[in-house]
Amino acid sequence: METTNGTNAEMLAAAAAMTSTTTEDEQKIHHHHLRKGMRLQHWRDMPKHLQFNPYIHTGYRPLLTFWGCINSLFYLHNETINILTHAIPIIYIIATVPPLMPWTQLWFLSWCHVIGLVSPWVGSFLYHLFMNLDQGEKLYCRLLQIDMLGIWINQSFGALPMVTASTYCLPSLIRWSFIGSYVLLSLWGLYKALTAWSPWERRLCFLMPFTLRVILCFLRYWGFGGGDPGAFTHVILQDLVSAIGGVIGATHIPEKWFPGTVDMYLNSHNIMHVLVVTAVYSMHVATICDLHWLTRASCDAAPKL
Ligand SMILES: [Zn+2]
């Protein structure tokens, strides 16, 4: 019932309508949920900037304060799966990855890997947890930028070990051209990522560095560049699986076929979240192989260009 601007007469009429259409028990549940701050909303009740998926009908948290958002970790709503699927990897990575790194031989690339591995989940966790903060659309856009920045760190710094290993055995002019191009294309992608507003435009920001990685994959396949041959399957999977996830997320499959039936779980964003975690796991396995390959690298067997 929203009668905040109504006259007394309107409010009385509204109250009468409420008692006639809802039972006492329903009102009790309603008030209980209001006290706990967890009355979930319908899509049509949300502000415009939070109506980004018209096929998800229910389960929206209302606009909340900072602590209200933190509290929303403890009950089920339509962002719960998105929050948990990216919160758990943060804890898992911090607990298990640092001891695997060759810190003494390759400290810079080791840092690139750890930061690149954890950054997309930190950005996404903050975005999904606080997207309904009662600070308006401007803050929502900031959160979206933080989410994009997390992905960008993964695709730029996080990919440097792979680029370094894949080009290790090339003549140094070609090698540094590859590494330099990768850095420049990543910076261009960062500019685009922070200024693009449509979901498709945001995905295309990462297309140029992606294209360069595909070229490096071919070099690896033919045995030219370098890198651990045992990592090849995961080098392919890291980009293939995340691209599939990106397409599913952008096309709103399956909820556009069954609007309102996969609001809480199994919607496109949930599936995309799980797929990108799988993709970054492949990136992790491939990078660990490559970093250890770099510590004992020899280009004797590589064909000369
Ligand atoms: Zn997300």
Coordinates of C-alpha atoms and ligand atoms in Angstrom, one line a residue:
M1 CA 0.0 0.0 0.0
E2 CA 1.6 3.3 -1.1
T3 CA -0.6 6.2 0.1
T4 CA 2.1 8.6 1.3
N5 CA 0.8 11.5 -0.8
G6 CA -2.9 10.7 -0.3
T7 CA -5.5 12.7 1.5
N8 CA -7.1 11.4 4.6
A9 CA -10.1 10.2 2.7
E10 CA -7.9 8.3 0.3
M11 CA -6.0 6.8 3.2
L12 CA -9.2 5.7 4.8
A13 CA -10.4 4.2 1.5
A14 CA -7.0 2.4 1.1
A15 CA -7.2 1.1 4.7
A16 CA -10.7 -0.2 4.1
A17 CA -9.5 -1.9 0.8
M18 CA -6.6 -3.5 2.7
T19 CA -8.8 -5.0 5.4
S20 CA -11.2 -6.3 2.9
T21 CA -8.6 -7.9 0.6
T22 CA -6.0 -9.2 3.1
T23 CA -6.5 -11.5 6.1
E24 CA -5.2 -10.7 9.5
D25 CA -2.6 -13.4 9.2
E26 CA -1.3 -12.0 5.9
Q27 CA -0.9 -8.6 7.5
K28 CA 1.0 -10.1 10.5
I29 CA 3.4 -11.8 8.1
H30 CA 3.7 -8.6 6.1
H31 CA 4.5 -6.6 9.3
H32 CA 7.0 -9.3 10.5
H33 CA 8.8 -9.0 7.2
L34 CA 8.8 -5.2 7.3
R35 CA 10.3 -5.3 10.8
K36 CA 13.1 -7.6 9.5
G37 CA 13.6 -5.4 6.5
M38 CA 13.1 -8.3 4.0
R39 CA 9.8 -7.7 2.3
L40 CA 10.7 -8.7 -1.3
Q41 CA 9.4 -6.6 -4.2
H42 CA 8.0 -7.2 -7.7
W43 CA 9.9 -6.0 -10.8
R44 CA 7.4 -3.3 -11.5
D45 CA 8.0 -1.7 -8.0
M46 CA 11.7 -1.3 -8.6
P47 CA 13.4 1.9 -9.7
K48 CA 14.3 2.0 -13.4
H49 CA 18.0 1.3 -13.0
L50 CA 17.2 -2.0 -11.2
Q51 CA 14.7 -3.2 -13.8
F52 CA 17.5 -4.5 -16.0
N53 CA 16.0 -8.0 -16.4
P54 CA 12.2 -7.9 -17.2
Y55 CA 12.0 -11.7 -17.1
I56 CA 12.8 -11.8 -13.4
H57 CA 9.5 -10.9 -11.8
T58 CA 9.9 -11.4 -8.0
G59 CA 12.3 -11.7 -5.2
Y60 CA 13.8 -8.1 -5.4
R61 CA 15.1 -6.6 -2.3
P62 CA 13.7 -3.1 -1.6
L63 CA 16.1 -0.1 -1.5
L64 CA 18.1 -0.7 1.7
T65 CA 20.7 1.1 3.9
F66 CA 24.3 -0.2 4.0
W67 CA 23.5 -2.5 7.0
G68 CA 20.3 -3.5 5.3
C69 CA 22.3 -4.8 2.4
I70 CA 24.7 -6.6 4.7
N71 CA 21.7 -8.2 6.5
S72 CA 20.4 -9.4 3.1
L73 CA 23.2 -12.0 3.1
F74 CA 21.1 -13.9 5.6
Y75 CA 17.9 -14.4 3.8
L76 CA 16.9 -15.6 0.3
H77 CA 16.2 -13.1 -2.5
N78 CA 16.9 -13.0 -6.2
E79 CA 20.5 -11.9 -5.8
T80 CA 21.5 -14.5 -3.2
I81 CA 22.9 -17.0 -5.8
N82 CA 24.8 -14.3 -7.6
I83 CA 26.3 -13.1 -4.3
L84 CA 27.3 -16.6 -3.0
T85 CA 28.7 -17.9 -6.3
H86 CA 31.3 -15.1 -6.3
A87 CA 31.8 -14.8 -2.5
I88 CA 32.9 -18.4 -2.0
P89 CA 35.7 -18.2 -4.7
I90 CA 37.2 -15.2 -2.8
I91 CA 37.6 -17.3 0.4
Y92 CA 38.8 -20.4 -1.6
I93 CA 41.4 -18.5 -3.5
I94 CA 42.9 -16.6 -0.5
A95 CA 43.1 -19.9 1.4
T96 CA 44.6 -22.1 -1.3
V97 CA 46.4 -20.2 -4.1
P98 CA 49.3 -18.2 -2.4
P99 CA 51.3 -21.4 -1.4
L100 CA 51.2 -22.6 -5.1
M101 CA 53.0 -19.5 -6.4
P102 CA 56.8 -19.4 -7.4
W103 CA 57.1 -16.1 -5.4
T104 CA 60.9 -16.0 -5.2
Q105 CA 61.6 -16.6 -8.9
L106 CA 58.6 -14.7 -10.5
W107 CA 57.2 -12.4 -7.8
F108 CA 55.6 -9.9 -10.3
L109 CA 53.8 -12.5 -12.4
S110 CA 52.8 -14.3 -9.2
W111 CA 51.2 -11.1 -7.9
C112 CA 49.5 -10.6 -11.3
H113 CA 48.0 -14.0 -11.0
V114 CA 46.7 -13.8 -7.4
I115 CA 45.3 -10.3 -7.9
G116 CA 43.8 -11.2 -11.3
L117 CA 42.3 -14.3 -9.9
V118 CA 40.5 -12.7 -7.0
S119 CA 39.5 -9.3 -8.5
P120 CA 36.4 -10.3 -10.6
W121 CA 34.8 -11.9 -7.6
V122 CA 35.5 -8.9 -5.3
G123 CA 34.0 -6.5 -7.8
S124 CA 31.0 -8.7 -8.6
F125 CA 30.3 -9.4 -4.9
L126 CA 30.2 -5.7 -4.1
Y127 CA 28.0 -4.9 -7.1
H128 CA 25.4 -7.6 -6.3
L129 CA 25.4 -7.1 -2.6
F130 CA 25.0 -3.3 -2.7
M131 CA 23.1 -2.7 -6.0
N132 CA 19.9 -1.8 -4.1
L133 CA 21.6 0.6 -1.8
D134 CA 19.3 3.6 -1.2
Q135 CA 21.8 6.1 -2.7
G136 CA 20.3 6.3 -6.2
E137 CA 21.3 5.5 -9.7
K138 CA 24.7 7.3 -9.5
L139 CA 26.0 4.9 -6.8
Y140 CA 24.6 2.0 -8.8
C141 CA 26.7 3.1 -11.8
R142 CA 29.8 3.3 -9.6
L143 CA 29.2 -0.3 -8.5
L144 CA 28.8 -1.4 -12.1
Q145 CA 32.2 0.3 -12.8
I146 CA 33.8 -1.5 -9.8
D147 CA 32.4 -4.8 -11.3
M148 CA 33.8 -4.0 -14.7
L149 CA 37.2 -3.0 -13.1
G150 CA 37.4 -6.4 -11.4
I151 CA 36.9 -8.2 -14.7
W152 CA 39.4 -5.8 -16.4
I153 CA 42.1 -6.6 -13.8
N154 CA 41.5 -10.3 -14.4
Q155 CA 41.8 -9.8 -18.2
S156 CA 44.9 -7.5 -18.1
F157 CA 47.2 -8.2 -15.2
G158 CA 45.7 -11.7 -14.7
A159 CA 46.6 -12.6 -18.4
L160 CA 50.2 -11.3 -18.2
P161 CA 51.7 -14.7 -17.1
M162 CA 49.9 -16.4 -20.1
V163 CA 51.1 -13.7 -22.5
T164 CA 54.7 -13.8 -21.1
A165 CA 54.9 -17.7 -21.3
S166 CA 53.2 -17.9 -24.8
T167 CA 55.7 -15.5 -26.3
Y168 CA 58.8 -16.6 -24.4
C169 CA 60.5 -18.4 -27.3
L170 CA 59.7 -15.8 -30.0
P171 CA 62.4 -13.4 -31.3
S172 CA 62.6 -10.5 -28.8
L173 CA 61.3 -7.8 -31.2
I174 CA 58.1 -9.9 -31.9
R175 CA 57.8 -10.9 -28.3
W176 CA 57.8 -7.4 -27.0
S177 CA 55.5 -6.2 -29.8
F178 CA 53.0 -8.8 -28.5
I179 CA 53.4 -7.8 -24.9
G180 CA 53.3 -4.1 -25.7
S181 CA 50.1 -4.5 -27.9
Y182 CA 48.5 -6.5 -25.1
V183 CA 49.1 -3.7 -22.6
L184 CA 47.8 -1.0 -25.0
L185 CA 44.7 -3.0 -26.1
S186 CA 44.0 -3.6 -22.4
L187 CA 44.3 0.1 -21.6
W188 CA 41.9 0.9 -24.5
G189 CA 39.5 -1.8 -23.1
L190 CA 39.7 -0.2 -19.6
Y191 CA 38.7 3.2 -21.1
K192 CA 35.8 1.6 -23.0
A193 CA 34.7 -0.5 -20.0
L194 CA 34.4 2.5 -17.7
T195 CA 32.5 4.6 -20.3
A196 CA 30.2 2.0 -21.9
W197 CA 26.7 1.6 -20.7
S198 CA 25.0 -1.0 -22.7
P199 CA 25.6 -4.7 -21.7
W200 CA 26.8 -5.6 -25.2
E201 CA 29.2 -2.7 -25.4
R202 CA 30.6 -3.7 -22.0
R203 CA 31.3 -7.2 -23.3
L204 CA 33.0 -5.9 -26.5
C205 CA 35.5 -3.9 -24.4
F206 CA 37.3 -7.2 -23.8
L207 CA 37.2 -8.3 -27.5
M208 CA 40.6 -6.9 -28.6
P209 CA 42.7 -8.5 -25.8
F210 CA 40.7 -11.6 -26.4
T211 CA 41.6 -11.6 -30.1
L212 CA 45.2 -11.3 -29.2
R213 CA 44.9 -14.3 -26.8
V214 CA 43.4 -16.3 -29.6
I215 CA 46.4 -15.6 -31.9
L216 CA 48.7 -16.7 -29.0
C217 CA 46.7 -19.9 -28.7
F218 CA 47.5 -20.7 -32.4
L219 CA 51.2 -19.9 -31.8
R220 CA 51.1 -22.3 -28.8
Y221 CA 49.3 -25.0 -30.8
W222 CA 51.9 -24.9 -33.5
G223 CA 54.7 -25.0 -30.9
F224 CA 56.1 -21.6 -31.7
G225 CA 55.7 -19.3 -28.7
G226 CA 56.3 -21.2 -25.5
G227 CA 54.3 -22.1 -22.4
D228 CA 53.6 -25.5 -20.8
P229 CA 52.1 -27.8 -23.5
G230 CA 50.1 -29.5 -20.7
A231 CA 48.2 -26.3 -20.1
F232 CA 46.8 -26.0 -23.6
T233 CA 43.3 -27.5 -22.9
H234 CA 42.8 -25.1 -20.0
V235 CA 44.1 -22.1 -22.1
I236 CA 41.3 -22.8 -24.6
L237 CA 38.7 -23.5 -21.9
Q238 CA 39.3 -20.3 -20.0
D239 CA 38.1 -18.2 -22.9
L240 CA 35.6 -20.6 -24.5
V241 CA 33.6 -21.2 -21.3
S242 CA 33.6 -17.5 -20.3
A243 CA 32.4 -16.6 -23.8
I244 CA 29.6 -19.1 -23.5
G245 CA 28.7 -17.6 -20.1
G246 CA 28.8 -14.1 -21.6
V247 CA 26.4 -15.0 -24.3
I248 CA 23.9 -16.8 -21.9
G249 CA 24.0 -13.8 -19.6
A250 CA 23.3 -11.3 -22.5
T251 CA 20.5 -13.3 -24.1
H252 CA 18.5 -13.9 -20.9
I253 CA 18.2 -17.6 -21.5
P254 CA 16.4 -19.5 -20.0
E255 CA 14.2 -16.9 -18.2
K256 CA 12.9 -15.3 -21.4
W257 CA 11.3 -18.7 -22.2
F258 CA 9.7 -19.0 -18.8
P259 CA 9.4 -15.5 -17.4
G260 CA 9.0 -15.4 -13.6
T261 CA 9.7 -19.1 -13.0
V262 CA 13.5 -18.9 -12.4
D263 CA 13.6 -15.7 -10.3
M264 CA 15.6 -17.1 -7.4
Y265 CA 17.9 -19.6 -9.1
L266 CA 18.9 -21.1 -12.5
N267 CA 18.4 -17.9 -14.4
S268 CA 20.9 -16.7 -17.0
H269 CA 22.9 -14.5 -14.6
N270 CA 23.2 -17.4 -12.1
I271 CA 24.3 -19.8 -14.9
M272 CA 26.8 -17.2 -16.2
H273 CA 28.2 -16.7 -12.7
V274 CA 28.9 -20.4 -12.4
L275 CA 30.4 -20.6 -15.9
V276 CA 32.8 -17.7 -15.3
V277 CA 34.0 -19.3 -12.1
T278 CA 34.7 -22.5 -14.0
A279 CA 36.5 -20.5 -16.7
V280 CA 38.7 -18.7 -14.2
Y281 CA 39.5 -22.0 -12.6
S282 CA 40.8 -23.1 -16.0
M283 CA 42.8 -19.9 -16.2
H284 CA 44.2 -20.7 -12.8
V285 CA 45.3 -24.2 -13.7
A286 CA 46.8 -23.0 -17.0
T287 CA 48.6 -20.1 -15.3
I288 CA 50.1 -22.3 -12.5
C289 CA 51.5 -24.7 -15.2
D290 CA 52.9 -21.7 -17.3
L291 CA 54.5 -20.0 -14.3
H292 CA 56.3 -23.2 -13.3
W293 CA 57.2 -23.8 -16.9
L294 CA 58.8 -20.3 -17.0
T295 CA 60.9 -21.1 -13.9
R296 CA 62.6 -23.9 -15.9
A297 CA 61.9 -22.7 -19.4
S298 CA 64.1 -23.8 -22.3
C299 CA 63.4 -22.9 -25.9
D300 CA 65.8 -25.4 -27.5
A301 CA 62.9 -27.6 -28.7
A302 CA 60.8 -24.7 -30.1
P303 CA 60.8 -24.3 -33.9
K304 CA 62.5 -21.0 -35.0
L305 CA 60.4 -18.4 -36.8
Ligands
ZN1 ZN 27.0 -10.7 -11.9

